[in-house]
Coordinates of C-alpha atoms in Angstrom, one line a residue:
X5 CA -22.7 23.8 41.2
X6 CA -22.0 23.1 37.6
X7 CA -21.0 20.1 35.6
X8 CA -19.7 19.6 32.1
X9 CA -20.6 16.8 29.7
X10 CA -18.0 15.5 27.3
X11 CA -19.1 15.8 23.6
X12 CA -20.6 12.7 22.2
X13 CA -18.4 10.9 19.7
X14 CA -20.4 10.2 16.5
X15 CA -21.1 6.5 16.1
X16 CA -18.7 4.7 13.7
X17 CA -20.5 2.4 11.2
X18 CA -17.2 0.7 10.5
X19 CA -16.8 -0.7 14.0
X20 CA -18.6 -4.0 14.6
X21 CA -20.4 -4.4 17.9
X22 CA -22.2 -7.5 19.1
X23 CA -24.9 -5.2 20.5
X24 CA -25.9 -4.3 16.9
X25 CA -26.5 -7.9 15.7
X26 CA -29.7 -8.4 13.8
X27 CA -31.0 -11.5 12.1
X28 CA -31.3 -11.2 8.3
X29 CA -34.6 -11.3 6.4
X30 CA -35.5 -14.3 4.4
X31 CA -36.7 -14.2 0.8
X32 CA -37.0 -11.3 -1.7
X33 CA -40.1 -9.6 -0.2
X34 CA -38.6 -9.4 3.3
X35 CA -35.3 -8.2 1.9
X36 CA -36.7 -5.4 -0.2
X37 CA -36.5 -2.8 2.6
X38 CA -32.8 -3.5 3.1
X39 CA -31.9 -2.9 -0.5
X40 CA -30.1 0.3 -1.4
X41 CA -26.3 0.0 -2.0
X42 CA -26.9 -1.4 -5.4
X43 CA -29.4 1.2 -6.4
X44 CA -27.2 4.0 -5.0
X45 CA -24.2 2.7 -7.0
X46 CA -26.3 2.2 -10.1
X47 CA -27.7 5.7 -9.9
X48 CA -24.1 6.8 -10.3
X49 CA -23.8 4.6 -13.4
X50 CA -26.8 5.2 -15.6
X51 CA -25.9 8.4 -17.3
X52 CA -22.4 8.7 -18.8
X53 CA -22.0 5.0 -19.5
X54 CA -25.4 4.2 -20.9
X55 CA -26.5 7.5 -22.5
X56 CA -23.2 8.5 -24.0
X57 CA -20.8 5.6 -24.3
X58 CA -23.2 2.8 -25.1
X59 CA -25.1 4.9 -27.6
X60 CA -21.9 6.1 -29.3
X61 CA -20.6 2.5 -29.5
X62 CA -23.9 1.5 -31.2
X63 CA -23.6 4.5 -33.6
X64 CA -20.1 3.7 -34.5
X65 CA -20.1 -0.1 -34.7
X66 CA -23.8 -1.0 -35.4
X67 CA -25.2 -4.1 -33.8
X68 CA -22.0 -6.1 -34.1
X69 CA -20.7 -5.2 -30.6
X70 CA -24.0 -5.8 -28.7
X71 CA -22.3 -8.8 -27.0
X72 CA -19.8 -6.4 -25.2
X73 CA -22.8 -4.6 -23.6
X74 CA -24.1 -7.8 -22.1
X75 CA -20.7 -9.0 -20.9
X76 CA -19.6 -5.6 -19.5
X77 CA -22.7 -5.5 -17.3
X78 CA -22.4 -9.1 -16.1
X79 CA -18.8 -10.0 -15.5
X80 CA -18.0 -7.2 -12.9
X81 CA -20.9 -8.1 -10.7
X82 CA -19.0 -11.1 -9.4
X83 CA -16.1 -8.9 -8.4
X84 CA -18.4 -6.4 -6.8
X85 CA -20.1 -9.1 -4.8
X86 CA -16.8 -10.6 -3.6
X87 CA -15.4 -7.3 -2.4
X88 CA -18.7 -6.6 -0.6
X89 CA -18.6 -10.1 1.0
X90 CA -15.2 -9.2 2.4
X91 CA -16.6 -5.9 3.8
X92 CA -19.5 -7.6 5.4
X93 CA -17.2 -10.1 7.0
X94 CA -14.7 -7.5 8.4
X95 CA -16.6 -4.2 8.6
X96 CA -13.8 -2.6 6.6
X97 CA -14.1 -0.7 3.3
X98 CA -12.5 -1.6 0.0
X99 CA -9.5 0.9 -0.1
X100 CA -8.3 -0.5 3.2
X101 CA -8.5 -4.0 1.8
X102 CA -6.6 -3.0 -1.3
X103 CA -3.9 -1.6 0.9
X104 CA -3.4 -5.1 2.5
X105 CA -2.3 -6.5 -0.8
X106 CA 1.5 -7.2 -1.1
X107 CA 4.0 -6.2 -2.1
X108 CA 4.2 -2.9 -0.2
X109 CA 6.2 0.2 -1.0
X110 CA 7.1 2.4 2.0
X111 CA 4.4 0.7 4.0
X112 CA 1.5 1.0 1.5
X113 CA 0.3 -1.5 -1.1
X114 CA 1.1 -0.9 -4.8
X115 CA -2.6 -0.7 -5.3
X116 CA -2.9 2.3 -3.0
X117 CA -0.4 4.2 -5.3
X118 CA -2.6 3.4 -8.3
X119 CA -5.5 4.6 -6.2
X120 CA -3.8 8.0 -5.9
X121 CA -3.3 8.1 -9.7
X122 CA -7.0 7.3 -10.1
X123 CA -7.8 10.7 -8.6
X124 CA -7.1 12.1 -12.1
X125 CA -9.5 9.6 -13.6
X126 CA -12.2 10.6 -11.1
X127 CA -11.7 14.3 -12.0
X128 CA -11.7 13.7 -15.8
X129 CA -14.6 11.4 -15.9
X130 CA -16.9 13.3 -13.6
X131 CA -15.9 16.5 -15.2
X132 CA -17.3 15.1 -18.4
X133 CA -20.5 14.1 -16.7
X134 CA -21.3 17.4 -14.9
X135 CA -20.0 19.4 -17.9
X136 CA -22.2 17.4 -20.2
X137 CA -25.2 18.3 -18.0
X138 CA -24.2 22.0 -18.3
X139 CA -23.8 21.7 -22.0
X140 CA -27.3 20.3 -22.4
X141 CA -28.8 23.1 -20.3
X142 CA -26.9 25.7 -22.3
X143 CA -28.3 24.2 -25.6
X144 CA -31.7 24.4 -24.0
X145 CA -31.4 27.9 -22.6
X146 CA -28.2 29.6 -23.8
X147 CA -26.8 32.6 -21.8
X148 CA -25.9 35.3 -24.2
X149 CA -27.1 33.6 -27.3
X150 CA -24.4 31.1 -28.2
X151 CA -25.1 27.8 -26.5
X152 CA -21.5 26.5 -27.1
X153 CA -19.8 29.6 -25.7
X154 CA -17.6 29.2 -22.7
X155 CA -19.6 31.9 -20.9
X156 CA -23.0 30.2 -21.3
X157 CA -21.7 26.7 -20.4
X158 CA -19.8 28.2 -17.5
X159 CA -22.9 29.9 -16.1
X160 CA -24.8 26.7 -16.1
X161 CA -21.9 24.8 -14.7
X162 CA -21.7 27.2 -11.8
X163 CA -25.4 26.8 -11.1
X164 CA -25.1 22.9 -11.1
X165 CA -22.1 23.0 -8.9
X166 CA -23.8 25.3 -6.5
X167 CA -26.8 23.0 -6.3
X168 CA -24.6 20.0 -5.8
X169 CA -22.7 21.6 -3.0
X170 CA -25.8 22.9 -1.3
X171 CA -27.5 19.5 -1.3
X172 CA -24.5 17.7 0.0
X173 CA -23.6 20.2 2.7
X174 CA -27.2 20.3 4.0
X175 CA -27.1 16.5 4.2
X176 CA -30.3 16.0 2.1
X177 CA -28.7 13.3 -0.1
X178 CA -31.5 10.9 0.8
X179 CA -33.9 13.1 -1.1
X180 CA -31.6 13.2 -4.1
X181 CA -31.2 9.4 -4.0
X182 CA -35.0 9.0 -4.0
X183 CA -35.4 11.4 -6.9
X184 CA -32.5 9.9 -8.8
X185 CA -34.0 6.4 -8.5
X186 CA -37.3 7.6 -9.8
X187 CA -35.6 9.4 -12.7
X188 CA -33.5 6.4 -13.6
X189 CA -36.7 4.3 -13.7
X190 CA -38.4 7.0 -16.0
X191 CA -35.4 7.1 -18.3
X192 CA -35.2 3.3 -18.5
X193 CA -38.9 3.0 -19.3
X194 CA -38.6 5.8 -21.9
X195 CA -35.7 4.2 -23.7
X196 CA -37.3 0.8 -23.7
X197 CA -40.4 2.4 -25.2
X198 CA -38.2 4.0 -27.8
X199 CA -36.6 0.7 -28.7
X200 CA -39.9 -0.8 -29.6
X201 CA -41.2 2.4 -31.0
X202 CA -38.4 2.3 -33.6
X203 CA -40.2 -0.7 -35.1
X204 CA -42.8 1.7 -36.6
X205 CA -40.2 3.9 -38.3
X206 CA -37.7 3.5 -41.2
X207 CA -35.1 2.6 -38.6
X208 CA -36.7 -0.7 -37.5
X209 CA -34.3 -3.4 -36.2
X210 CA -34.7 -7.1 -36.8
X211 CA -33.9 -10.4 -35.0
X212 CA -31.1 -10.8 -37.5
X213 CA -29.6 -7.5 -36.3
X214 CA -29.6 -8.8 -32.7
X215 CA -28.1 -12.1 -33.8
X216 CA -25.3 -10.3 -35.5
X217 CA -24.5 -8.6 -32.3
X218 CA -24.0 -11.9 -30.5
X219 CA -21.2 -13.2 -32.8
X220 CA -18.3 -12.0 -30.5
X221 CA -16.6 -9.8 -33.1
X222 CA -14.7 -6.5 -32.7
X223 CA -14.5 -4.5 -36.0
X224 CA -11.4 -2.4 -36.7
X225 CA -11.6 1.2 -35.4
X226 CA -14.0 0.4 -32.5
X227 CA -11.6 -1.0 -29.9
X228 CA -11.1 2.3 -28.0
X229 CA -14.8 3.0 -27.4
X230 CA -15.5 -0.6 -26.8
X231 CA -12.9 -0.6 -24.0
X232 CA -14.3 2.6 -22.6
X233 CA -17.8 1.2 -22.5
X234 CA -16.6 -1.9 -20.7
X235 CA -15.1 0.4 -18.1
X236 CA -18.1 2.7 -17.8
X237 CA -21.2 0.6 -18.1
X238 CA -23.0 -2.0 -15.9
X239 CA -23.9 -2.3 -12.3
X240 CA -20.8 -1.4 -10.4
X241 CA -19.6 -0.1 -13.7
X242 CA -16.0 0.6 -13.0
X243 CA -13.3 0.6 -10.4
X244 CA -14.8 3.6 -8.6
X245 CA -18.3 2.2 -8.4
X246 CA -17.1 -1.3 -7.2
X247 CA -15.0 0.5 -4.6
X248 CA -18.0 2.7 -3.5
X249 CA -20.3 -0.3 -3.3
X250 CA -18.2 -1.6 -0.4
X251 CA -18.7 1.6 1.6
X252 CA -22.4 1.6 1.0
X253 CA -22.8 -2.0 2.1
X254 CA -21.0 -1.2 5.4
X255 CA -23.0 2.0 5.9
X256 CA -26.3 0.4 5.1
X257 CA -25.7 -1.9 8.0
X258 CA -25.0 -5.3 6.5
X259 CA -21.7 -5.7 8.3
X260 CA -23.0 -4.1 11.6
X261 CA -26.0 -6.4 11.6
X262 CA -23.7 -9.4 11.0
X263 CA -21.5 -8.4 13.9
X264 CA -17.9 -9.3 14.7
X265 CA -16.8 -12.8 13.7
X266 CA -16.7 -14.8 17.0
X267 CA -16.1 -18.1 15.2
X268 CA -19.5 -19.4 16.0
X269 CA -22.0 -21.1 13.7
X270 CA -24.5 -18.4 14.5
X271 CA -22.2 -15.8 13.0
X272 CA -21.8 -17.8 9.9
X273 CA -25.5 -18.2 9.5
X274 CA -26.0 -14.5 10.1
X275 CA -23.2 -13.5 7.7
X276 CA -24.5 -15.7 4.9
X277 CA -28.0 -14.3 5.4
X278 CA -26.9 -10.6 5.1
X279 CA -24.6 -11.6 2.2
X280 CA -27.7 -13.1 0.5
X281 CA -29.5 -9.7 0.9
X282 CA -26.5 -8.0 -0.6
X283 CA -26.4 -10.3 -3.6
X284 CA -30.1 -9.8 -4.2
X285 CA -29.5 -6.0 -4.1
X286 CA -26.7 -6.3 -6.6
X287 CA -28.4 -8.7 -9.0
X288 CA -31.7 -6.7 -9.1
X289 CA -29.8 -3.6 -10.0
X290 CA -27.8 -5.5 -12.6
X291 CA -31.0 -6.7 -14.3
X292 CA -32.6 -3.2 -14.4
X293 CA -29.5 -1.4 -15.8
X294 CA -28.5 -4.1 -18.2
X295 CA -31.9 -3.5 -19.9
X296 CA -31.2 0.2 -19.9
X297 CA -27.7 -0.2 -21.4
X298 CA -28.9 -2.6 -24.1
X299 CA -31.7 -0.2 -25.0
X300 CA -29.4 2.7 -25.4
X301 CA -27.0 0.7 -27.5
X302 CA -29.8 -0.6 -29.8
X303 CA -31.0 3.0 -30.4
X304 CA -27.5 4.1 -31.4
X305 CA -27.1 1.1 -33.7
X306 CA -30.6 1.3 -35.3
X307 CA -31.0 5.1 -35.7
X308 CA -27.5 6.7 -35.7
X309 CA -25.4 4.1 -37.4
X310 CA -27.3 3.9 -40.7
X311 CA -27.0 7.7 -41.0
X312 CA -23.3 7.7 -40.3
X313 CA -23.9 9.8 -37.1
X314 CA -21.4 9.3 -34.2
X315 CA -21.7 11.6 -31.2
X316 CA -18.5 13.4 -30.2
X317 CA -17.3 16.8 -29.1
X318 CA -19.7 19.7 -28.7
X319 CA -22.2 18.3 -31.2
X320 CA -22.6 15.2 -29.1
X321 CA -26.1 16.0 -27.9
X322 CA -27.3 17.3 -31.2
X323 CA -26.4 13.9 -32.6
X324 CA -27.9 12.0 -29.7
X325 CA -31.1 14.1 -30.0
X326 CA -31.5 12.6 -33.5
X327 CA -32.6 9.4 -31.8
X328 CA -35.7 11.2 -30.7
X329 CA -36.2 13.8 -33.4
X330 CA -35.8 11.3 -36.2
X331 CA -38.5 9.1 -34.8
X332 CA -40.9 11.3 -32.9
X333 CA -40.3 14.7 -34.4
X334 CA -38.4 17.9 -33.8
X335 CA -40.6 18.8 -30.8
X336 CA -38.9 16.1 -28.7
X337 CA -35.5 17.9 -28.8
X338 CA -36.2 20.0 -25.7
X339 CA -37.5 17.1 -23.8
X340 CA -34.4 15.1 -24.7
X341 CA -32.1 17.9 -23.5
X342 CA -33.9 18.2 -20.2
X343 CA -33.6 14.4 -19.8
X344 CA -29.9 14.5 -20.6
X345 CA -29.2 17.3 -18.1
X346 CA -31.1 15.6 -15.3
X347 CA -29.7 12.2 -16.0
X348 CA -26.1 13.4 -16.1
X349 CA -26.5 15.7 -13.1
X350 CA -28.0 12.9 -11.2
X351 CA -25.0 10.7 -12.0
X352 CA -22.6 13.4 -10.8
X353 CA -24.7 13.9 -7.6
X354 CA -24.7 10.2 -6.8
X355 CA -20.9 10.0 -7.4
X356 CA -19.9 12.8 -5.1
X357 CA -20.4 11.0 -1.8
X358 CA -18.9 7.7 -3.1
X359 CA -15.8 9.3 -4.6
X360 CA -15.5 11.5 -1.5
X361 CA -15.2 8.3 0.6
X362 CA -12.7 6.7 -1.8
X363 CA -10.5 9.8 -1.9
X364 CA -10.7 10.4 1.8
X365 CA -9.9 6.8 2.7
X366 CA -6.9 6.8 0.3
X367 CA -5.5 10.0 1.7
X368 CA -6.0 8.5 5.2
X369 CA -3.9 5.5 4.1
X370 CA -1.1 7.9 3.2
X371 CA -1.3 9.6 6.6
X372 CA -3.4 12.6 6.0
X373 CA -5.6 11.8 9.0
X374 CA -6.9 8.8 11.0
X375 CA -9.8 7.1 9.2
X376 CA -11.1 5.8 12.6
X377 CA -11.4 9.3 14.0
X378 CA -15.1 9.9 13.1
X379 CA -15.0 13.6 13.6
X380 CA -12.0 14.1 11.4
X381 CA -13.3 11.7 8.8
X382 CA -16.6 13.6 8.6
X383 CA -14.8 16.9 8.3
X384 CA -12.8 15.5 5.3
X385 CA -15.9 14.2 3.7
X386 CA -17.7 17.5 4.0
X387 CA -14.7 19.3 2.5
X388 CA -14.4 16.8 -0.4
X389 CA -18.1 17.2 -1.4
X390 CA -17.3 20.8 -2.0
X391 CA -13.9 20.4 -3.6
X392 CA -14.8 17.6 -6.0
X393 CA -17.6 19.2 -8.0
X394 CA -15.7 22.5 -8.2
X395 CA -12.6 20.6 -9.5
X396 CA -14.7 18.7 -12.0
X397 CA -16.2 21.9 -13.4
X398 CA -12.8 23.5 -13.8
X399 CA -11.4 20.5 -15.7
X400 CA -14.4 20.5 -18.0
X401 CA -13.9 24.2 -18.9
X402 CA -10.3 23.4 -19.9
X403 CA -11.2 20.3 -22.0
X404 CA -14.7 21.1 -23.1
X405 CA -15.4 17.6 -24.6
X406 CA -17.6 15.4 -22.3
X407 CA -17.3 12.5 -24.8
X408 CA -13.5 12.6 -24.8
X409 CA -13.4 13.0 -21.0
X410 CA -15.7 10.1 -20.4
X411 CA -13.9 7.8 -22.8
X412 CA -10.5 8.6 -21.2
X413 CA -12.0 7.9 -17.8
X414 CA -13.4 4.6 -19.0
X415 CA -10.0 3.4 -20.1
X416 CA -8.6 4.4 -16.7
X417 CA -11.4 2.4 -15.1
X418 CA -10.5 -0.7 -17.0
X419 CA -6.9 -0.5 -15.9
X420 CA -7.7 0.0 -12.2
X421 CA -10.1 -2.9 -12.4
X422 CA -7.1 -5.2 -13.0
X423 CA -5.6 -4.1 -9.7
X424 CA -9.0 -4.6 -8.0
X425 CA -9.2 -8.2 -9.4
X426 CA -5.8 -8.9 -7.8
X427 CA -7.1 -7.5 -4.5
X428 CA -10.3 -9.5 -4.8
X429 CA -8.4 -12.8 -5.0
X430 CA -6.0 -11.9 -2.3
X431 CA -8.7 -10.9 0.2
X432 CA -10.8 -13.9 -0.8
X433 CA -8.0 -16.4 -0.1
X434 CA -6.5 -14.7 3.0
X435 CA -9.2 -12.8 4.9
X436 CA -12.7 -14.1 4.1
X437 CA -13.9 -16.9 6.3
X438 CA -14.2 -20.0 4.1
X439 CA -17.5 -20.8 5.7
X440 CA -19.2 -17.8 4.1
X441 CA -17.8 -18.3 0.6
X442 CA -20.0 -19.4 -2.2
X443 CA -19.6 -22.6 -4.1
X444 CA -18.0 -23.8 -7.4
X445 CA -20.4 -22.0 -9.7
X446 CA -19.6 -18.6 -8.2
X447 CA -15.9 -19.3 -8.2
X448 CA -16.1 -20.1 -11.9
X449 CA -18.1 -16.9 -12.5
X450 CA -15.5 -14.9 -10.6
X451 CA -12.6 -16.5 -12.5
X452 CA -14.2 -15.8 -15.8
X453 CA -14.9 -12.2 -14.7
X454 CA -11.3 -11.8 -13.6
X455 CA -9.9 -13.1 -16.9
X456 CA -12.3 -10.8 -18.9
X457 CA -11.3 -7.7 -16.9
X458 CA -7.6 -8.5 -17.3
X459 CA -8.0 -9.1 -21.1
X460 CA -9.8 -5.7 -21.5
X461 CA -7.2 -4.0 -19.3
X462 CA -4.3 -5.3 -21.5
X463 CA -6.1 -4.4 -24.7
X464 CA -6.9 -0.9 -23.4
X465 CA -3.1 -0.3 -22.9
X466 CA -2.3 -1.6 -26.3
X467 CA -5.0 0.6 -27.9
X468 CA -3.9 3.6 -25.9
X469 CA -0.2 3.4 -26.9

């Protein structure tokens, strides 16, 4: 006599079940082991935004735009937190929330159509990141003798793409996340050390230089890169990272531990507790990577700007290397190139699963598959972690300018952020339980953030056209 057993359906982290309810920890120490979404998102940020865009802005503008660094990393955290609050309340991810925002066209929100257009931004921006890593490795160990040849860069690009796919397919991303976090810490400590080490060189900066950077000025000719940096830097740097943070908060368990909203005071207490953990996670990451961004900017302003050196095109890393070689000696160039390659590749690796979720969820909204079908969703995610890095690499080989690609992606980020601001306020007023909302100070912060994002989005369009 034989029997058959039906295949087990994979558990869906996006479905809230009262059986999964868990009381939240209290205080920073108890919350530490539940941190992760902010660090994962930030691991996708520190790289292109800080290393390339912030440093280039400092090189081009000097200290005068330091204030944009601080604002760009701070204002978007409020939007990131509010979208995550909605996800914890509902167990749903950001793209689904964006699709609820009226008016709708053929049954989908206007924001969902922008989300489709943002696929190009994802390809361009991440193509610049992974291509930049390949360029750094080609400069370090050229294939065929010419480090800037298409063949040499292409070989290294193929190697990096193969590694990325192998890691994602074998489901060992947790290892990469741990290594990426350690590497970001090393890069941050190194760049902070360099900022203070500059004081013992001819490129020493002064308190007056820092003061000049806090006067809220934008010199002529720096608008484009300033807008790009606003779109690419900071915790939850741009639209893609804010969107991804929502998925990570749900998959980390914040929503599942909160449980479905049964209207009780116990749910409210639980929800506010897990939202408190989420806010600690976001703010700690903000503090760490704001320091990193400011440090990169100061290095560009102190070392590259006085020499008239601005990184761009294929000579970008040669120019950036001057930060180290002009202060510590030529022997540091190879260390710098290894650091660049690892940092940028880490950024691309961290972005693959986040963007895969954003793309898959958007395609599901347009009817490609049922997002609630766990098996189908996982199949799409596995396919996308292969397709995305290959597509990024192909686009880089056509454009071959990581700086230009990252700047263009940054402007796209700033524009999509405007749509996300609209979605944030819609979801805040129509779908978030008022009992779990924060008070007047947070509302003021969110309002200021929203106005800043809209102002930058409008200016980016003016600058573009």
